[in-house]
PDB file of C-alpha atoms in Angstrom:
ATOM      1  CA  PRO A 774     102.520  80.944 -73.811  1.00 35.00           C
ATOM      2  CA  SER A 775     100.920  77.617 -74.555  1.00 27.00           C
ATOM      3  CA  PHE A 776      98.459  77.752 -71.672  1.00 25.00           C
ATOM      4  CA  LEU A 777      96.788  80.798 -73.201  1.00 30.00           C
ATOM      5  CA  LYS A 778      96.067  79.030 -76.474  1.00 32.00           C
ATOM      6  CA  LYS A 779      92.834  77.223 -77.128  1.00 34.00           C
ATOM      7  CA  LYS A 780      93.453  73.511 -77.559  1.00 35.00           C
ATOM      8  CA  GLU A 781      92.894  72.094 -81.000  1.00 39.00           C
ATOM      9  CA  GLY A 782      89.723  70.134 -81.326  1.00 41.00           C
ATOM     10  CA  SER A 783      88.079  71.863 -78.380  1.00 41.00           C
ATOM     11  CA  PRO A 784      84.326  71.284 -78.340  1.00 39.00           C
ATOM     12  CA  PRO A 785      81.826  74.135 -78.741  1.00 41.00           C
ATOM     13  CA  ALA A 786      81.491  76.280 -75.657  1.00 40.00           C
ATOM     14  CA  PRO A 787      79.027  74.589 -73.278  1.00 37.00           C
ATOM     15  CA  PRO A 788      77.844  76.242 -70.103  1.00 36.00           C
ATOM     16  CA  ASP A 789      80.330  75.071 -67.490  1.00 37.00           C
ATOM     17  CA  ILE A 790      81.315  75.852 -63.928  1.00 32.00           C
ATOM     18  CA  ARG A 791      84.862  75.090 -62.795  1.00 33.00           C
ATOM     19  CA  THR A 792      85.323  74.247 -59.142  1.00 32.00           C
ATOM     20  CA  THR A 793      88.426  72.062 -58.985  1.00 31.00           C
ATOM     21  CA  ALA A 794      91.845  73.450 -58.149  1.00 29.00           C
ATOM     22  CA  ASP A 795      93.457  72.266 -61.383  1.00 32.00           C
ATOM     23  CA  ASP A 796      90.812  73.918 -63.566  1.00 30.00           C
ATOM     24  CA  LEU A 797      91.009  77.143 -61.575  1.00 28.00           C
ATOM     25  CA  ILE A 798      94.773  77.307 -61.922  1.00 26.00           C
ATOM     26  CA  GLU A 799      94.460  77.000 -65.698  1.00 28.00           C
ATOM     27  CA  SER A 800      91.640  79.525 -65.929  1.00 30.00           C
ATOM     28  CA  THR A 801      93.351  82.205 -63.832  1.00 29.00           C
ATOM     29  CA  ARG A 802      96.920  82.101 -65.069  1.00 27.00           C
ATOM     30  CA  SER A 803      96.233  84.617 -67.818  1.00 25.00           C
ATOM     31  CA  MET A 804      95.090  87.082 -65.162  1.00 25.00           C
ATOM     32  CA  ALA A 805      98.403  86.760 -63.366  1.00 25.00           C
ATOM     33  CA  LEU A 806     100.220  88.088 -66.426  1.00 25.00           C
ATOM     34  CA  ALA A 807      98.673  91.551 -66.073  1.00 26.00           C
ATOM     35  CA  ALA A 808     101.482  93.052 -63.998  1.00 28.00           C
ATOM     36  CA  GLN A 809     102.422  95.594 -66.649  1.00 33.00           C
ATOM     37  CA  PRO A 810     100.398  98.827 -66.909  1.00 38.00           C
ATOM     38  CA  SER A 811      97.709  98.977 -69.559  1.00 43.00           C
ATOM     39  CA  SER A 812      95.808 101.966 -70.869  1.00 44.00           C
ATOM     40  CA  VAL A 813      92.198 102.748 -71.628  1.00 48.00           C
ATOM     41  CA  VAL A 814      90.818 101.039 -74.707  1.00 48.00           C
ATOM     42  CA  ALA A 815      87.587 102.044 -76.429  1.00 46.00           C
ATOM     43  CA  VAL A 816      86.248  98.681 -77.471  1.00 47.00           C
ATOM     44  CA  ALA A 817      83.318  99.815 -79.549  1.00 47.00           C
ATOM     45  CA  SER A 818      81.148 102.748 -80.467  1.00 45.00           C
ATOM     46  CA  SER A 819      78.488 103.238 -83.081  1.00 43.00           C
ATOM     47  CA  ALA A 820      80.027 103.817 -86.480  1.00 41.00           C
ATOM     48  CA  GLY A 821      80.169 107.416 -87.586  1.00 36.00           C
ATOM     49  CA  SER A 822      78.498 108.823 -84.495  1.00 37.00           C
ATOM     50  CA  PRO A 823      79.848 111.836 -82.613  1.00 36.00           C
ATOM     51  CA  ILE A 824      81.620 110.919 -79.395  1.00 37.00           C
ATOM     52  CA  ASP A 825      79.279 112.990 -77.230  1.00 38.00           C
ATOM     53  CA  ARG A 826      75.814 112.344 -78.609  1.00 39.00           C
ATOM     54  CA  CYS A 827      73.505 112.660 -75.632  1.00 41.00           C
ATOM     55  CA  ASP A 828      71.289 109.777 -76.726  1.00 49.00           C
ATOM     56  CA  GLU A 829      74.165 107.303 -76.426  1.00 76.00           C
ATOM     57  CA  ASN A 830      75.411 105.647 -73.265  1.00 86.00           C
ATOM     58  CA  LEU A 831      78.939 105.144 -72.016  1.00 91.00           C
ATOM     59  CA  ILE A 832      79.548 101.735 -70.454  1.00 96.00           C
ATOM     60  CA  TRP A 833      82.872 101.355 -68.655  1.00 97.00           C
ATOM     61  CA  PHE A 834      84.288  97.951 -67.698  1.00 97.00           C
ATOM     62  CA  VAL A 835      86.818  97.998 -64.836  1.00 96.00           C
ATOM     63  CA  HIS A 836      88.713  94.810 -63.947  1.00 95.00           C
ATOM     64  CA  GLY A 837      90.017  93.735 -60.555  1.00 87.00           C
ATOM     65  CA  LEU A 838      93.204  92.607 -58.849  1.00 77.00           C
ATOM     66  CA  THR A 839      95.615  90.701 -61.166  1.00 74.00           C
ATOM     67  CA  GLY A 840      93.109  91.044 -64.012  1.00 84.00           C
ATOM     68  CA  ASP A 841      93.389  93.041 -67.216  1.00 89.00           C
ATOM     69  CA  ARG A 842      91.087  94.788 -69.672  1.00 92.00           C
ATOM     70  CA  GLU A 843      90.732  91.697 -71.873  1.00 94.00           C
ATOM     71  CA  SER A 844      91.179  88.430 -69.956  1.00 93.00           C
ATOM     72  CA  THR A 845      88.866  89.431 -67.101  1.00 95.00           C
ATOM     73  CA  TRP A 846      85.960  89.565 -69.562  1.00 97.00           C
ATOM     74  CA  MET A 847      87.018  86.675 -71.835  1.00 97.00           C
ATOM     75  CA  HIS A 848      85.583  83.186 -71.471  1.00 96.00           C
ATOM     76  CA  ARG A 849      88.098  80.408 -72.006  1.00 94.00           C
ATOM     77  CA  TYR A 850      86.221  79.425 -75.182  1.00 94.00           C
ATOM     78  CA  GLY A 851      86.892  82.854 -76.657  1.00 95.00           C
ATOM     79  CA  THR A 852      83.601  84.646 -76.001  1.00 97.00           C
ATOM     80  CA  SER A 853      84.100  88.242 -74.848  1.00 97.00           C
ATOM     81  CA  THR A 854      81.600  89.892 -72.534  1.00 97.00           C
ATOM     82  CA  LEU A 855      82.587  93.181 -74.183  1.00 97.00           C
ATOM     83  CA  ASP A 856      81.534  91.881 -77.600  1.00 97.00           C
ATOM     84  CA  LEU A 857      78.276  90.530 -76.190  1.00 97.00           C
ATOM     85  CA  MET A 858      77.538  93.926 -74.695  1.00 96.00           C
ATOM     86  CA  ARG A 859      78.435  95.702 -77.935  1.00 95.00           C
ATOM     87  CA  ALA A 860      76.018  93.484 -79.878  1.00 96.00           C
ATOM     88  CA  HIS A 861      73.188  94.218 -77.445  1.00 96.00           C
ATOM     89  CA  TYR A 862      73.853  97.975 -77.281  1.00 95.00           C
ATOM     90  CA  PRO A 863      75.004  98.892 -80.807  1.00 93.00           C
ATOM     91  CA  THR A 864      74.772 102.652 -80.208  1.00 90.00           C
ATOM     92  CA  ALA A 865      76.566 102.616 -76.865  1.00 92.00           C
ATOM     93  CA  ARG A 866      80.246 103.323 -76.433  1.00 91.00           C
ATOM     94  CA  ILE A 867      81.811 100.359 -74.641  1.00 94.00           C
ATOM     95  CA  ILE A 868      85.112 101.079 -72.914  1.00 95.00           C
ATOM     96  CA  ALA A 869      87.380  98.549 -71.196  1.00 96.00           C
ATOM     97  CA  TYR A 870      89.629 100.335 -68.715  1.00 95.00           C
ATOM     98  CA  GLY A 871      93.006  98.853 -67.888  1.00 91.00           C
ATOM     99  CA  TYR A 872      95.424  99.671 -65.099  1.00 85.00           C
ATOM    100  CA  ASP A 873      98.385  98.107 -63.317  1.00 77.00           C
ATOM    101  CA  ALA A 874      96.539  95.610 -61.173  1.00 69.00           C
ATOM    102  CA  ASN A 875      99.405  93.766 -59.543  1.00 65.00           C
ATOM    103  CA  VAL A 876      99.554  93.587 -55.769  1.00 58.00           C
ATOM    104  CA  VAL A 877     102.625  95.781 -55.329  1.00 51.00           C
ATOM    105  CA  GLY A 878     101.278  98.540 -57.569  1.00 50.00           C
ATOM    106  CA  LEU A 879      98.120  98.958 -55.517  1.00 50.00           C
ATOM    107  CA  TRP A 880      99.891  99.788 -52.283  1.00 49.00           C
ATOM    108  CA  LYS A 881     103.056 101.739 -53.006  1.00 49.00           C
ATOM    109  CA  ASN A 882     103.227 103.259 -49.538  1.00 42.00           C
ATOM    110  CA  ALA A 883     101.408 103.454 -46.242  1.00 37.00           C
ATOM    111  CA  SER A 884      98.999 106.130 -47.466  1.00 38.00           C
ATOM    112  CA  GLY A 885      97.481 103.813 -50.049  1.00 45.00           C
ATOM    113  CA  GLU A 886      98.500 106.105 -52.913  1.00 54.00           C
ATOM    114  CA  GLY A 887      98.391 103.152 -55.283  1.00 73.00           C
ATOM    115  CA  LEU A 888      94.604 102.769 -55.008  1.00 79.00           C
ATOM    116  CA  ARG A 889      94.045 106.522 -55.022  1.00 85.00           C
ATOM    117  CA  GLY A 890      96.334 106.899 -58.021  1.00 86.00           C
ATOM    118  CA  HIS A 891      94.353 104.318 -60.010  1.00 86.00           C
ATOM    119  CA  GLY A 892      91.074 105.998 -59.070  1.00 91.00           C
ATOM    120  CA  LYS A 893      92.353 109.408 -60.098  1.00 93.00           C
ATOM    121  CA  ALA A 894      93.644 108.041 -63.395  1.00 92.00           C
ATOM    122  CA  LEU A 895      90.228 106.498 -64.095  1.00 95.00           C
ATOM    123  CA  ALA A 896      88.507 109.800 -63.284  1.00 95.00           C
ATOM    124  CA  TYR A 897      90.694 111.670 -65.769  1.00 93.00           C
ATOM    125  CA  ALA A 898      90.196 108.934 -68.363  1.00 93.00           C
ATOM    126  CA  ILE A 899      86.450 109.454 -68.039  1.00 93.00           C
ATOM    127  CA  SER A 900      86.899 113.202 -68.355  1.00 91.00           C
ATOM    128  CA  ASN A 901      89.096 112.801 -71.440  1.00 89.00           C
ATOM    129  CA  SER A 902      86.514 110.577 -73.130  1.00 83.00           C
ATOM    130  CA  ARG A 903      83.830 113.256 -73.099  1.00 78.00           C
ATOM    131  CA  SER A 904      83.514 116.984 -73.616  1.00 67.00           C
ATOM    132  CA  SER A 905      82.881 119.171 -70.581  1.00 53.00           C
ATOM    133  CA  GLU A 906      79.313 119.796 -71.759  1.00 51.00           C
ATOM    134  CA  ALA A 907      78.473 116.162 -72.395  1.00 66.00           C
ATOM    135  CA  LYS A 908      75.394 114.863 -70.582  1.00 77.00           C
ATOM    136  CA  ARG A 909      75.360 111.280 -71.825  1.00 86.00           C
ATOM    137  CA  PRO A 910      74.773 108.736 -69.038  1.00 92.00           C
ATOM    138  CA  ILE A 911      77.764 106.788 -67.726  1.00 95.00           C
ATOM    139  CA  PHE A 912      77.464 103.230 -66.458  1.00 97.00           C
ATOM    140  CA  PHE A 913      80.122 101.053 -64.822  1.00 98.00           C
ATOM    141  CA  ILE A 914      80.495  97.296 -64.684  1.00 98.00           C
ATOM    142  CA  ALA A 915      83.249  96.689 -62.157  1.00 98.00           C
ATOM    143  CA  HIS A 916      84.712  93.402 -60.964  1.00 97.00           C
ATOM    144  CA  SER A 917      86.195  92.753 -57.534  1.00 91.00           C
ATOM    145  CA  LEU A 918      88.754  95.395 -56.561  1.00 86.00           C
ATOM    146  CA  GLY A 919      87.824  97.287 -59.738  1.00 92.00           C
ATOM    147  CA  GLY A 920      84.672  98.319 -57.909  1.00 94.00           C
ATOM    148  CA  LEU A 921      86.777 100.071 -55.270  1.00 90.00           C
ATOM    149  CA  VAL A 922      88.883 101.722 -57.979  1.00 91.00           C
ATOM    150  CA  THR A 923      85.626 102.990 -59.518  1.00 96.00           C
ATOM    151  CA  GLU A 924      84.443 104.276 -56.148  1.00 96.00           C
ATOM    152  CA  GLN A 925      87.771 106.031 -55.626  1.00 94.00           C
ATOM    153  CA  ALA A 926      87.458 107.655 -59.056  1.00 96.00           C
ATOM    154  CA  LEU A 927      84.057 109.107 -58.188  1.00 97.00           C
ATOM    155  CA  LEU A 928      85.286 110.346 -54.814  1.00 96.00           C
ATOM    156  CA  VAL A 929      88.224 112.085 -56.486  1.00 95.00           C
ATOM    157  CA  SER A 930      85.824 113.741 -58.936  1.00 95.00           C
ATOM    158  CA  LEU A 931      84.009 115.310 -55.971  1.00 95.00           C
ATOM    159  CA  GLU A 932      87.125 116.930 -54.494  1.00 93.00           C
ATOM    160  CA  PRO A 933      87.155 120.749 -54.667  1.00 89.00           C
ATOM    161  CA  ASN A 934      90.720 120.826 -56.007  1.00 88.00           C
ATOM    162  CA  GLU A 935      89.692 118.858 -59.125  1.00 82.00           C
ATOM    163  CA  PRO A 936      87.385 121.315 -60.972  1.00 84.00           C
ATOM    164  CA  ARG A 937      87.863 119.589 -64.310  1.00 85.00           C
ATOM    165  CA  LEU A 938      86.330 116.420 -62.879  1.00 91.00           C
ATOM    166  CA  ARG A 939      83.360 117.969 -61.101  1.00 87.00           C
ATOM    167  CA  SER A 940      80.907 117.388 -63.956  1.00 88.00           C
ATOM    168  CA  ILE A 941      81.462 113.619 -63.897  1.00 92.00           C
ATOM    169  CA  ALA A 942      79.391 112.805 -60.818  1.00 93.00           C
ATOM    170  CA  ALA A 943      76.171 114.237 -62.243  1.00 91.00           C
ATOM    171  CA  CYS A 944      76.477 111.971 -65.301  1.00 93.00           C
ATOM    172  CA  ILE A 945      77.023 108.723 -63.400  1.00 95.00           C
ATOM    173  CA  ALA A 946      73.809 106.778 -63.996  1.00 96.00           C
ATOM    174  CA  GLY A 947      74.568 103.421 -62.427  1.00 98.00           C
ATOM    175  CA  ILE A 948      77.205 100.974 -61.197  1.00 98.00           C
ATOM    176  CA  ILE A 949      77.015  97.201 -61.457  1.00 98.00           C
ATOM    177  CA  PHE A 950      79.369  95.678 -58.895  1.00 98.00           C
ATOM    178  CA  MET A 951      80.513  92.108 -59.503  1.00 98.00           C
ATOM    179  CA  GLY A 952      82.131  90.470 -56.509  1.00 95.00           C
ATOM    180  CA  THR A 953      83.225  93.788 -54.990  1.00 92.00           C
ATOM    181  CA  PRO A 954      83.655  93.769 -51.200  1.00 88.00           C
ATOM    182  CA  HIS A 955      81.528  96.436 -49.485  1.00 89.00           C
ATOM    183  CA  SER A 956      81.269  95.380 -45.865  1.00 82.00           C
ATOM    184  CA  GLY A 957      83.577  97.400 -43.623  1.00 63.00           C
ATOM    185  CA  SER A 958      84.193  94.559 -41.194  1.00 63.00           C
ATOM    186  CA  TYR A 959      84.966  92.149 -44.033  1.00 74.00           C
ATOM    187  CA  LEU A 960      87.159  94.654 -45.876  1.00 69.00           C
ATOM    188  CA  ALA A 961      89.404  94.933 -42.841  1.00 65.00           C
ATOM    189  CA  THR A 962      90.402  91.297 -43.302  1.00 72.00           C
ATOM    190  CA  TRP A 963      89.854  90.866 -47.045  1.00 76.00           C
ATOM    191  CA  GLY A 964      93.602  90.968 -47.611  1.00 71.00           C
ATOM    192  CA  TYR A 965      93.925  87.631 -45.848  1.00 73.00           C
ATOM    193  CA  THR A 966      91.460  86.017 -48.247  1.00 77.00           C
ATOM    194  CA  LEU A 967      93.217  87.538 -51.268  1.00 74.00           C
ATOM    195  CA  ALA A 968      96.548  86.433 -49.869  1.00 71.00           C
ATOM    196  CA  ARG A 969      95.323  82.841 -49.661  1.00 73.00           C
ATOM    197  CA  LEU A 970      93.959  83.049 -53.204  1.00 76.00           C
ATOM    198  CA  LEU A 971      97.156  84.511 -54.657  1.00 71.00           C
ATOM    199  CA  ASP A 972      99.391  82.140 -52.743  1.00 70.00           C
ATOM    200  CA  ARG A 973      97.235  79.185 -53.781  1.00 70.00           C
ATOM    201  CA  PHE A 974      97.456  79.879 -57.507  1.00 67.00           C
ATOM    202  CA  TRP A 975     100.419  82.182 -58.076  1.00 62.00           C
ATOM    203  CA  ARG A 976     102.807  81.443 -55.186  1.00 58.00           C
ATOM    204  CA  THR A 977     103.094  85.136 -54.445  1.00 57.00           C
ATOM    205  CA  ASN A 978     106.103  86.464 -52.547  1.00 52.00           C
ATOM    206  CA  LYS A 979     105.463  86.342 -48.773  1.00 53.00           C
ATOM    207  CA  ASP A 980     106.427  89.988 -48.327  1.00 54.00           C
ATOM    208  CA  ILE A 981     103.777  90.997 -50.855  1.00 47.00           C
ATOM    209  CA  LEU A 982     101.132  88.975 -49.026  1.00 48.00           C
ATOM    210  CA  SER A 983     102.023  90.744 -45.795  1.00 54.00           C
ATOM    211  CA  VAL A 984     101.529  94.152 -47.444  1.00 48.00           C
ATOM    212  CA  LEU A 985      98.193  93.048 -48.878  1.00 52.00           C
ATOM    213  CA  LYS A 986      96.914  92.029 -45.461  1.00 60.00           C
ATOM    214  CA  GLN A 987      97.984  95.248 -43.770  1.00 57.00           C
ATOM    215  CA  LYS A 988      96.560  97.648 -46.353  1.00 64.00           C
ATOM    216  CA  SER A 989      93.025  96.234 -46.310  1.00 71.00           C
ATOM    217  CA  GLU A 990      92.192  99.073 -43.920  1.00 72.00           C
ATOM    218  CA  VAL A 991      92.700 101.507 -46.828  1.00 75.00           C
ATOM    219  CA  LEU A 992      89.954  99.739 -48.778  1.00 78.00           C
ATOM    220  CA  LYS A 993      87.639  99.941 -45.796  1.00 82.00           C
ATOM    221  CA  GLY A 994      88.082 103.715 -45.604  1.00 84.00           C
ATOM    222  CA  VAL A 995      87.281 104.236 -49.296  1.00 87.00           C
ATOM    223  CA  GLU A 996      84.143 102.122 -49.038  1.00 90.00           C
ATOM    224  CA  GLU A 997      82.823 103.941 -45.982  1.00 91.00           C
ATOM    225  CA  VAL A 998      83.183 107.379 -47.618  1.00 94.00           C
ATOM    226  CA  PHE A 999      81.603 106.146 -50.868  1.00 96.00           C
ATOM    227  CA  GLN A1000      78.555 104.719 -49.120  1.00 95.00           C
ATOM    228  CA  ARG A1001      78.028 108.013 -47.268  1.00 95.00           C
ATOM    229  CA  GLN A1002      77.918 109.781 -50.647  1.00 97.00           C
ATOM    230  CA  LEU A1003      75.158 107.384 -51.775  1.00 97.00           C
ATOM    231  CA  THR A1004      72.807 108.534 -49.018  1.00 95.00           C
ATOM    232  CA  ALA A1005      70.020 111.047 -49.616  1.00 93.00           C
ATOM    233  CA  ASP A1006      72.255 113.965 -48.678  1.00 93.00           C
ATOM    234  CA  GLY A1007      75.247 112.699 -50.641  1.00 95.00           C
ATOM    235  CA  ALA A1008      76.579 113.890 -53.985  1.00 95.00           C
ATOM    236  CA  LEU A1009      75.964 110.443 -55.493  1.00 97.00           C
ATOM    237  CA  SER A1010      72.429 109.885 -54.208  1.00 96.00           C
ATOM    238  CA  HIS A1011      71.137 109.690 -57.805  1.00 95.00           C
ATOM    239  CA  VAL A1012      73.428 106.795 -58.765  1.00 97.00           C
ATOM    240  CA  LYS A1013      71.722 103.436 -59.286  1.00 97.00           C
ATOM    241  CA  ILE A1014      73.460 100.417 -57.719  1.00 98.00           C
ATOM    242  CA  PHE A1015      73.183  96.693 -58.344  1.00 98.00           C
ATOM    243  CA  CYS A1016      75.427  94.053 -56.764  1.00 98.00           C
ATOM    244  CA  PHE A1017      76.209  90.578 -58.091  1.00 98.00           C
ATOM    245  CA  TYR A1018      77.868  87.965 -55.898  1.00 97.00           C
ATOM    246  CA  GLU A1019      79.565  84.634 -56.551  1.00 97.00           C
ATOM    247  CA  THR A1020      77.704  81.440 -55.623  1.00 98.00           C
ATOM    248  CA  ILE A1021      80.539  78.932 -56.075  1.00 97.00           C
ATOM    249  CA  ALA A1022      83.511  78.777 -53.734  1.00 93.00           C
ATOM    250  CA  VAL A1023      87.116  78.509 -54.869  1.00 89.00           C
ATOM    251  CA  ASP A1024      88.751  75.214 -53.950  1.00 86.00           C
ATOM    252  CA  ALA A1025      91.013  75.547 -50.870  1.00 81.00           C
ATOM    253  CA  VAL A1026      90.115  79.249 -50.528  1.00 82.00           C
ATOM    254  CA  GLY A1027      86.347  79.477 -50.161  1.00 88.00           C
ATOM    255  CA  PHE A1028      84.259  82.446 -51.249  1.00 91.00           C
ATOM    256  CA  VAL A1029      86.607  85.275 -52.200  1.00 89.00           C
ATOM    257  CA  VAL A1030      83.831  87.825 -51.590  1.00 90.00           C
ATOM    258  CA  PRO A1031      80.833  86.234 -49.822  1.00 92.00           C
ATOM    259  CA  GLU A1032      77.292  87.430 -50.418  1.00 95.00           C
ATOM    260  CA  GLU A1033      77.089  89.416 -47.198  1.00 92.00           C
ATOM    261  CA  SER A1034      80.084  91.510 -48.242  1.00 91.00           C
ATOM    262  CA  ALA A1035      79.321  91.754 -51.973  1.00 95.00           C
ATOM    263  CA  THR A1036      75.955  93.436 -51.381  1.00 96.00           C
ATOM    264  CA  ILE A1037      74.948  96.924 -50.213  1.00 95.00           C
ATOM    265  CA  LEU A1038      71.657  97.412 -48.423  1.00 90.00           C
ATOM    266  CA  PRO A1039      69.103  98.527 -49.485  1.00 93.00           C
ATOM    267  CA  TYR A1040      70.196  98.055 -53.108  1.00 97.00           C
ATOM    268  CA  SER A1041      69.122  95.070 -55.209  1.00 97.00           C
ATOM    269  CA  ASN A1042      71.431  92.111 -55.620  1.00 98.00           C
ATOM    270  CA  CYS A1043      71.596  88.695 -57.260  1.00 97.00           C
ATOM    271  CA  GLY A1044      73.925  85.710 -57.427  1.00 98.00           C
ATOM    272  CA  ILE A1045      75.841  84.564 -60.510  1.00 98.00           C
ATOM    273  CA  ASP A1046      76.397  80.818 -60.768  1.00 97.00           C
ATOM    274  CA  ALA A1047      80.195  80.950 -60.931  1.00 97.00           C
ATOM    275  CA  ASN A1048      83.256  81.450 -58.765  1.00 95.00           C
ATOM    276  CA  HIS A1049      84.911  84.816 -58.184  1.00 94.00           C
ATOM    277  CA  MET A1050      87.145  84.682 -61.262  1.00 92.00           C
ATOM    278  CA  ASP A1051      84.559  83.275 -63.688  1.00 96.00           C
ATOM    279  CA  MET A1052      81.563  85.447 -62.779  1.00 97.00           C
ATOM    280  CA  THR A1053      82.541  87.992 -65.479  1.00 98.00           C
ATOM    281  CA  LYS A1054      82.833  85.452 -68.293  1.00 97.00           C
ATOM    282  CA  PHE A1055      79.927  84.096 -70.344  1.00 98.00           C
ATOM    283  CA  THR A1056      79.535  81.507 -73.076  1.00 96.00           C
ATOM    284  CA  SER A1057      76.987  83.483 -75.115  1.00 97.00           C
ATOM    285  CA  SER A1058      74.255  86.103 -74.943  1.00 97.00           C
ATOM    286  CA  ASN A1059      71.985  83.318 -73.687  1.00 97.00           C
ATOM    287  CA  ASP A1060      74.121  82.706 -70.621  1.00 97.00           C
ATOM    288  CA  ALA A1061      72.020  83.268 -67.496  1.00 97.00           C
ATOM    289  CA  GLY A1062      74.670  85.516 -65.963  1.00 97.00           C
ATOM    290  CA  PHE A1063      74.855  87.781 -68.990  1.00 98.00           C
ATOM    291  CA  ILE A1064      71.063  87.951 -69.214  1.00 98.00           C
ATOM    292  CA  SER A1065      70.986  89.102 -65.585  1.00 98.00           C
ATOM    293  CA  ILE A1066      73.498  91.901 -66.171  1.00 98.00           C
ATOM    294  CA  ARG A1067      71.847  92.935 -69.424  1.00 97.00           C
ATOM    295  CA  GLY A1068      68.484  93.028 -67.686  1.00 97.00           C
ATOM    296  CA  VAL A1069      69.750  95.458 -65.051  1.00 98.00           C
ATOM    297  CA  LEU A1070      71.175  97.793 -67.700  1.00 97.00           C
ATOM    298  CA  ASP A1071      68.026  97.534 -69.840  1.00 96.00           C
ATOM    299  CA  ASP A1072      65.899  98.556 -66.884  1.00 97.00           C
ATOM    300  CA  TRP A1073      68.140 101.483 -65.957  1.00 96.00           C
ATOM    301  CA  ILE A1074      68.358 102.783 -69.522  1.00 94.00           C
ATOM    302  CA  LYS A1075      64.587 102.553 -69.890  1.00 94.00           C
ATOM    303  CA  GLN A1076      64.091 104.550 -66.681  1.00 93.00           C
ATOM    304  CA  ILE A1077      66.584 107.211 -67.754  1.00 91.00           C
ATOM    305  CA  THR A1078      65.052 107.471 -71.231  1.00 88.00           C
ATOM    306  CA  GLU A1079      61.551 107.880 -69.818  1.00 90.00           C
ATOM    307  CA  GLN A1080      62.740 110.488 -67.327  1.00 86.00           C
ATOM    308  CA  ALA A1081      64.515 112.459 -70.059  1.00 79.00           C
ATOM    309  CA  SER A1082      61.376 112.322 -72.206  1.00 81.00           C
ATOM    310  CA  GLN A1083      59.239 113.629 -69.349  1.00 83.00           C
ATOM    311  CA  GLU A1084      61.674 116.465 -68.689  1.00 75.00           C
ATOM    312  CA  THR A1085      61.649 117.406 -72.375  1.00 75.00           C
ATOM    313  CA  ASP A1086      57.841 117.430 -72.445  1.00 73.00           C
ATOM    314  CA  ALA A1087      57.771 119.598 -69.327  1.00 74.00           C
ATOM    315  CA  GLN A1088      60.198 122.083 -70.840  1.00 74.00           C
ATOM    316  CA  SER A1089      58.138 122.240 -74.040  1.00 72.00           C
ATOM    317  CA  LYS A1090      54.963 123.011 -72.083  1.00 74.00           C
ATOM    318  CA  ASN A1091      56.704 125.711 -70.040  1.00 75.00           C
ATOM    319  CA  SER A1092      58.061 127.399 -73.148  1.00 72.00           C
ATOM    320  CA  ALA A1093      54.749 127.234 -75.029  1.00 63.00           C
TER     321      ALA A1093
END
């Protein structure tokens, strides 16, 4: 379609923030096309390296509602966040995960099987990307509802009837949430905000909007269980968390996920100078938003590397 093509004679990509309704409609239409299922895609890995080398990191990107594995991370000037990440971490394996992110697919019935199904599929995709003995750290960068899909995947991996997935949790090193709703009280009504957003830009069927509003309670339940697992006694207490939130409201909708919902206390958080849809897209590696995300990952990887080195030294001393 013509609206997905870059206009001829477009100027070089300057840092820009779109706040008007017309610009937002143009910038989000490509996301609305992601109604068909999409599979996992390994975007990049170091050439010639074994898939399970322990000194390499796995970085999974998980998109949100109405997004897809490419457009969610693609700036309108053609710069891909995935490519920027690959350039900064040449030995890491970067994976963009895709799933059917349309509204109907997420809530197929009253039990919320749509969200659970996506989480389970992600958990098995993670398992299939690594051998059962692999110890390489796994990081997630998840946008919007993709954060809840990621949480659901980790919860599924902890279930006793999923023995093949049990080794995943121990390898999860950190999760960067981008505009993911975490507040229970806000999650209960988040469907209304999403309904306004979808109806504003995509003229979504009224019956679909009604379903979206009602099933927000499912999201609230997933979030509450996940946060309990992050506590000191939980199975995910070792997982590092960082939350980014949008600082620019969407015209006629407001903040899709406000700061108070996009953050989890006591974990660190920071704003990205963009609206909900654009906070995952960057003009270059010098973009302030990308530098912020990269900085979080750099810090985590440094901590993990130092810890691994200390453990190796301790083992060497004990065996001497």
